[in-house]
């Protein structure tokens, strides 16, 4: 019996040996304005109920009839759908019927395990089951694969870039090999911010894909909008509008259902970025209230406290931004303390169970403990302060003092700089107290150690 092991060899290919080709489009609503490319992944995101899945089902329906604008126009294509959150009998099939899909061209995919006469179905997970997807693509020749919702169908943590990459890179490789359009449906995090940073989970969701479509509804006009925030193969990043009209669908047996049908309306000057940030400004209090309610429940454990890094990770998973959670912390009057370890942690305490003493564990003096998370933007020293650290020049001392004065106005009297403390290279944020989360303190500590 031979012991076969994988062997990795260097592979070199001359550019002259590679045959160039034109990028093909799965969906090209306007000539020269491709939106969803073939042979790679497109990420689709928005808040729940914005029409993301319904719009993708409409494209699948047009493709099943051979009426999808793009390089596959005229071909009646197959679509495979993994997931979704919605029920097939009561939601998916009625919506597809409302979109006039050829249902023989739309496939639900799952896995069934048989053992000793019994069978059991289970959901597909990536990257574990990518071989089954290849088998289905190869057998049925599908040109569209929808994964909905993508974060729920991956192995690992959606907030970790490496987990996202290891889960979906093999599937993207299949899209390239068989030249189909891979659609990954995700959600938005709560609050405002740029569309680029609104995707729930790791930044890898956006980095992996070649097209990113963000969906939102304009509450003022009632229009639904999606913007192409990323498009590696297109010249222009446009926004488009559509409506969801209500249509009645015959379910058979004398029953009918009212479902949403996409009415695509073409280009618009409105953008999703404008919509979500306007809504975020109007609903800032609501978002903070939601975060405050969540934070209070999270801290309501046996210890009535939790480490800040644990809280932030859990909050990101729930779609709350760090800035929103900080506002919620302030509104609830959540206090914090620092542990006595060599690498101290910041601990947030339930409002009903504040820390016994705000003890500065570095100096042993009672007093307010600075939570470095709230001054992250100030811990990176300016060029002038770097010069002070390196050269101890009078100009740098003055700059450090001036910078601290501005910070004191904004954050309270954290430290009163003097010529003596400046000559001793004290951190303008923490004085001589060594905070391990502070860049400046770390720089001073490193210099003293050397």
PDB file of C-alpha atoms in Angstrom, residues 64-167:
ATOM      1  CA  UNK A  64     -35.389  30.802 -16.557  1.00  0.00           C
ATOM      2  CA  UNK A  65     -37.395  32.334 -19.440  1.00  0.00           C
ATOM      3  CA  UNK A  66     -34.285  33.345 -21.419  1.00  0.00           C
ATOM      4  CA  UNK A  67     -35.087  37.042 -20.925  1.00  0.00           C
ATOM      5  CA  UNK A  68     -32.231  38.194 -18.666  1.00  0.00           C
ATOM      6  CA  UNK A  69     -30.258  41.104 -20.221  1.00  0.00           C
ATOM      7  CA  UNK A  70     -26.581  40.167 -20.442  1.00  0.00           C
ATOM      8  CA  UNK A  71     -24.367  37.562 -22.053  1.00  0.00           C
ATOM      9  CA  UNK A  72     -26.864  34.781 -21.322  1.00  0.00           C
ATOM     10  CA  UNK A  73     -29.808  36.484 -22.997  1.00  0.00           C
ATOM     11  CA  UNK A  74     -31.811  33.953 -25.019  1.00  0.00           C
ATOM     12  CA  UNK A  75     -30.655  31.003 -22.883  1.00  0.00           C
ATOM     13  CA  UNK A  76     -33.101  29.461 -20.411  1.00  0.00           C
ATOM     14  CA  UNK A  77     -30.741  29.074 -17.481  1.00  0.00           C
ATOM     15  CA  UNK A  78     -30.847  26.950 -14.341  1.00  0.00           C
ATOM     16  CA  UNK A  79     -30.582  28.496 -10.864  1.00  0.00           C
ATOM     17  CA  UNK A  80     -29.627  26.725  -7.629  1.00  0.00           C
ATOM     18  CA  UNK A  81     -30.683  28.273  -4.307  1.00  0.00           C
ATOM     19  CA  UNK A  82     -28.973  27.321  -1.035  1.00  0.00           C
ATOM     20  CA  UNK A  83     -30.938  28.267   2.049  1.00  0.00           C
ATOM     21  CA  UNK A  84     -32.828  30.426   2.461  1.00  0.00           C
ATOM     22  CA  UNK A  85     -34.322  31.847   5.634  1.00  0.00           C
ATOM     23  CA  UNK A  86     -37.757  31.885   3.982  1.00  0.00           C
ATOM     24  CA  UNK A  87     -39.967  28.814   3.683  1.00  0.00           C
ATOM     25  CA  UNK A  88     -40.160  27.329   0.185  1.00  0.00           C
ATOM     26  CA  UNK A  89     -43.818  26.297   0.242  1.00  0.00           C
ATOM     27  CA  UNK A  90     -45.243  29.547   1.619  1.00  0.00           C
ATOM     28  CA  UNK A  91     -42.713  32.149   0.432  1.00  0.00           C
ATOM     29  CA  UNK A  92     -40.162  31.063  -2.168  1.00  0.00           C
ATOM     30  CA  UNK A  93     -42.353  29.198  -4.666  1.00  0.00           C
ATOM     31  CA  UNK A  94     -45.208  31.764  -4.518  1.00  0.00           C
ATOM     32  CA  UNK A  95     -42.683  34.567  -5.143  1.00  0.00           C
ATOM     33  CA  UNK A  96     -41.175  32.659  -8.069  1.00  0.00           C
ATOM     34  CA  UNK A  97     -44.645  32.097  -9.504  1.00  0.00           C
ATOM     35  CA  UNK A  98     -45.371  35.800  -9.071  1.00  0.00           C
ATOM     36  CA  UNK A  99     -42.196  36.539 -11.057  1.00  0.00           C
ATOM     37  CA  UNK A 100     -43.426  34.127 -13.779  1.00  0.00           C
ATOM     38  CA  UNK A 101     -40.442  31.812 -13.354  1.00  0.00           C
ATOM     39  CA  UNK A 102     -40.119  28.505 -15.164  1.00  0.00           C
ATOM     40  CA  UNK A 103     -40.098  26.465 -11.949  1.00  0.00           C
ATOM     41  CA  UNK A 104     -38.442  23.520 -13.709  1.00  0.00           C
ATOM     42  CA  UNK A 105     -35.327  25.698 -13.979  1.00  0.00           C
ATOM     43  CA  UNK A 106     -35.129  26.638 -10.271  1.00  0.00           C
ATOM     44  CA  UNK A 107     -33.588  24.176  -7.813  1.00  0.00           C
ATOM     45  CA  UNK A 108     -33.599  23.903  -4.042  1.00  0.00           C
ATOM     46  CA  UNK A 109     -30.515  22.041  -2.858  1.00  0.00           C
ATOM     47  CA  UNK A 110     -29.899  20.125   0.346  1.00  0.00           C
ATOM     48  CA  UNK A 111     -28.174  17.018   1.652  1.00  0.00           C
ATOM     49  CA  UNK A 112     -29.735  13.771   2.792  1.00  0.00           C
ATOM     50  CA  UNK A 113     -27.952  11.106   4.822  1.00  0.00           C
ATOM     51  CA  UNK A 114     -29.224   7.529   4.830  1.00  0.00           C
ATOM     52  CA  UNK A 115     -28.255   5.032   7.541  1.00  0.00           C
ATOM     53  CA  UNK A 116     -29.820   1.675   8.364  1.00  0.00           C
ATOM     54  CA  UNK A 117     -33.015   2.459   6.521  1.00  0.00           C
ATOM     55  CA  UNK A 118     -33.406   5.922   8.000  1.00  0.00           C
ATOM     56  CA  UNK A 119     -32.782   9.216   6.236  1.00  0.00           C
ATOM     57  CA  UNK A 120     -32.072  12.653   7.598  1.00  0.00           C
ATOM     58  CA  UNK A 121     -31.670  16.006   5.851  1.00  0.00           C
ATOM     59  CA  UNK A 122     -29.136  18.612   6.877  1.00  0.00           C
ATOM     60  CA  UNK A 123     -28.185  22.079   5.750  1.00  0.00           C
ATOM     61  CA  UNK A 124     -25.207  22.688   3.497  1.00  0.00           C
ATOM     62  CA  UNK A 125     -22.143  24.236   5.120  1.00  0.00           C
ATOM     63  CA  UNK A 126     -19.069  25.780   3.547  1.00  0.00           C
ATOM     64  CA  UNK A 127     -16.357  24.847   2.864  1.00  0.00           C
ATOM     65  CA  UNK A 128     -17.287  21.308   3.996  1.00  0.00           C
ATOM     66  CA  UNK A 129     -19.835  20.640   1.240  1.00  0.00           C
ATOM     67  CA  UNK A 130     -18.314  22.438  -1.721  1.00  0.00           C
ATOM     68  CA  UNK A 131     -17.804  19.129  -3.586  1.00  0.00           C
ATOM     69  CA  UNK A 132     -21.568  18.526  -3.568  1.00  0.00           C
ATOM     70  CA  UNK A 133     -22.086  21.970  -5.079  1.00  0.00           C
ATOM     71  CA  UNK A 134     -19.612  21.168  -7.838  1.00  0.00           C
ATOM     72  CA  UNK A 135     -21.469  17.938  -8.526  1.00  0.00           C
ATOM     73  CA  UNK A 136     -24.761  19.844  -8.865  1.00  0.00           C
ATOM     74  CA  UNK A 137     -23.270  22.603 -11.041  1.00  0.00           C
ATOM     75  CA  UNK A 138     -21.599  20.055 -13.312  1.00  0.00           C
ATOM     76  CA  UNK A 139     -24.755  17.933 -13.680  1.00  0.00           C
ATOM     77  CA  UNK A 140     -27.333  20.688 -14.188  1.00  0.00           C
ATOM     78  CA  UNK A 141     -25.194  23.445 -15.729  1.00  0.00           C
ATOM     79  CA  UNK A 142     -26.562  26.147 -13.435  1.00  0.00           C
ATOM     80  CA  UNK A 143     -25.497  29.703 -14.210  1.00  0.00           C
ATOM     81  CA  UNK A 144     -26.751  31.284 -10.971  1.00  0.00           C
ATOM     82  CA  UNK A 145     -26.093  30.131  -7.411  1.00  0.00           C
ATOM     83  CA  UNK A 146     -27.766  32.036  -4.563  1.00  0.00           C
ATOM     84  CA  UNK A 147     -26.510  31.562  -0.977  1.00  0.00           C
ATOM     85  CA  UNK A 148     -29.025  33.091   1.438  1.00  0.00           C
ATOM     86  CA  UNK A 149     -28.036  34.063   4.083  1.00  0.00           C
ATOM     87  CA  UNK A 150     -24.325  33.505   3.451  1.00  0.00           C
ATOM     88  CA  UNK A 151     -23.140  34.075   7.076  1.00  0.00           C
ATOM     89  CA  UNK A 152     -25.429  31.319   8.401  1.00  0.00           C
ATOM     90  CA  UNK A 153     -24.131  28.751   5.918  1.00  0.00           C
ATOM     91  CA  UNK A 154     -20.428  29.091   6.675  1.00  0.00           C
ATOM     92  CA  UNK A 155     -18.210  27.274   9.136  1.00  0.00           C
ATOM     93  CA  UNK A 156     -16.628  29.508  11.765  1.00  0.00           C
ATOM     94  CA  UNK A 157     -17.092  33.136  12.769  1.00  0.00           C
ATOM     95  CA  UNK A 158     -18.532  35.616  10.245  1.00  0.00           C
ATOM     96  CA  UNK A 159     -16.544  38.377  11.992  1.00  0.00           C
ATOM     97  CA  UNK A 160     -13.177  36.696  11.324  1.00  0.00           C
ATOM     98  CA  UNK A 161     -11.615  37.338   7.914  1.00  0.00           C
ATOM     99  CA  UNK A 162      -9.802  34.005   7.814  1.00  0.00           C
ATOM    100  CA  UNK A 163     -13.014  32.050   8.521  1.00  0.00           C
ATOM    101  CA  UNK A 164     -14.910  33.928   5.807  1.00  0.00           C
ATOM    102  CA  UNK A 165     -12.124  33.381   3.287  1.00  0.00           C
ATOM    103  CA  UNK A 166     -11.636  29.700   4.040  1.00  0.00           C
ATOM    104  CA  UNK A 167     -15.398  29.129   3.793  1.00  0.00           C
TER     105      UNK A 167
END
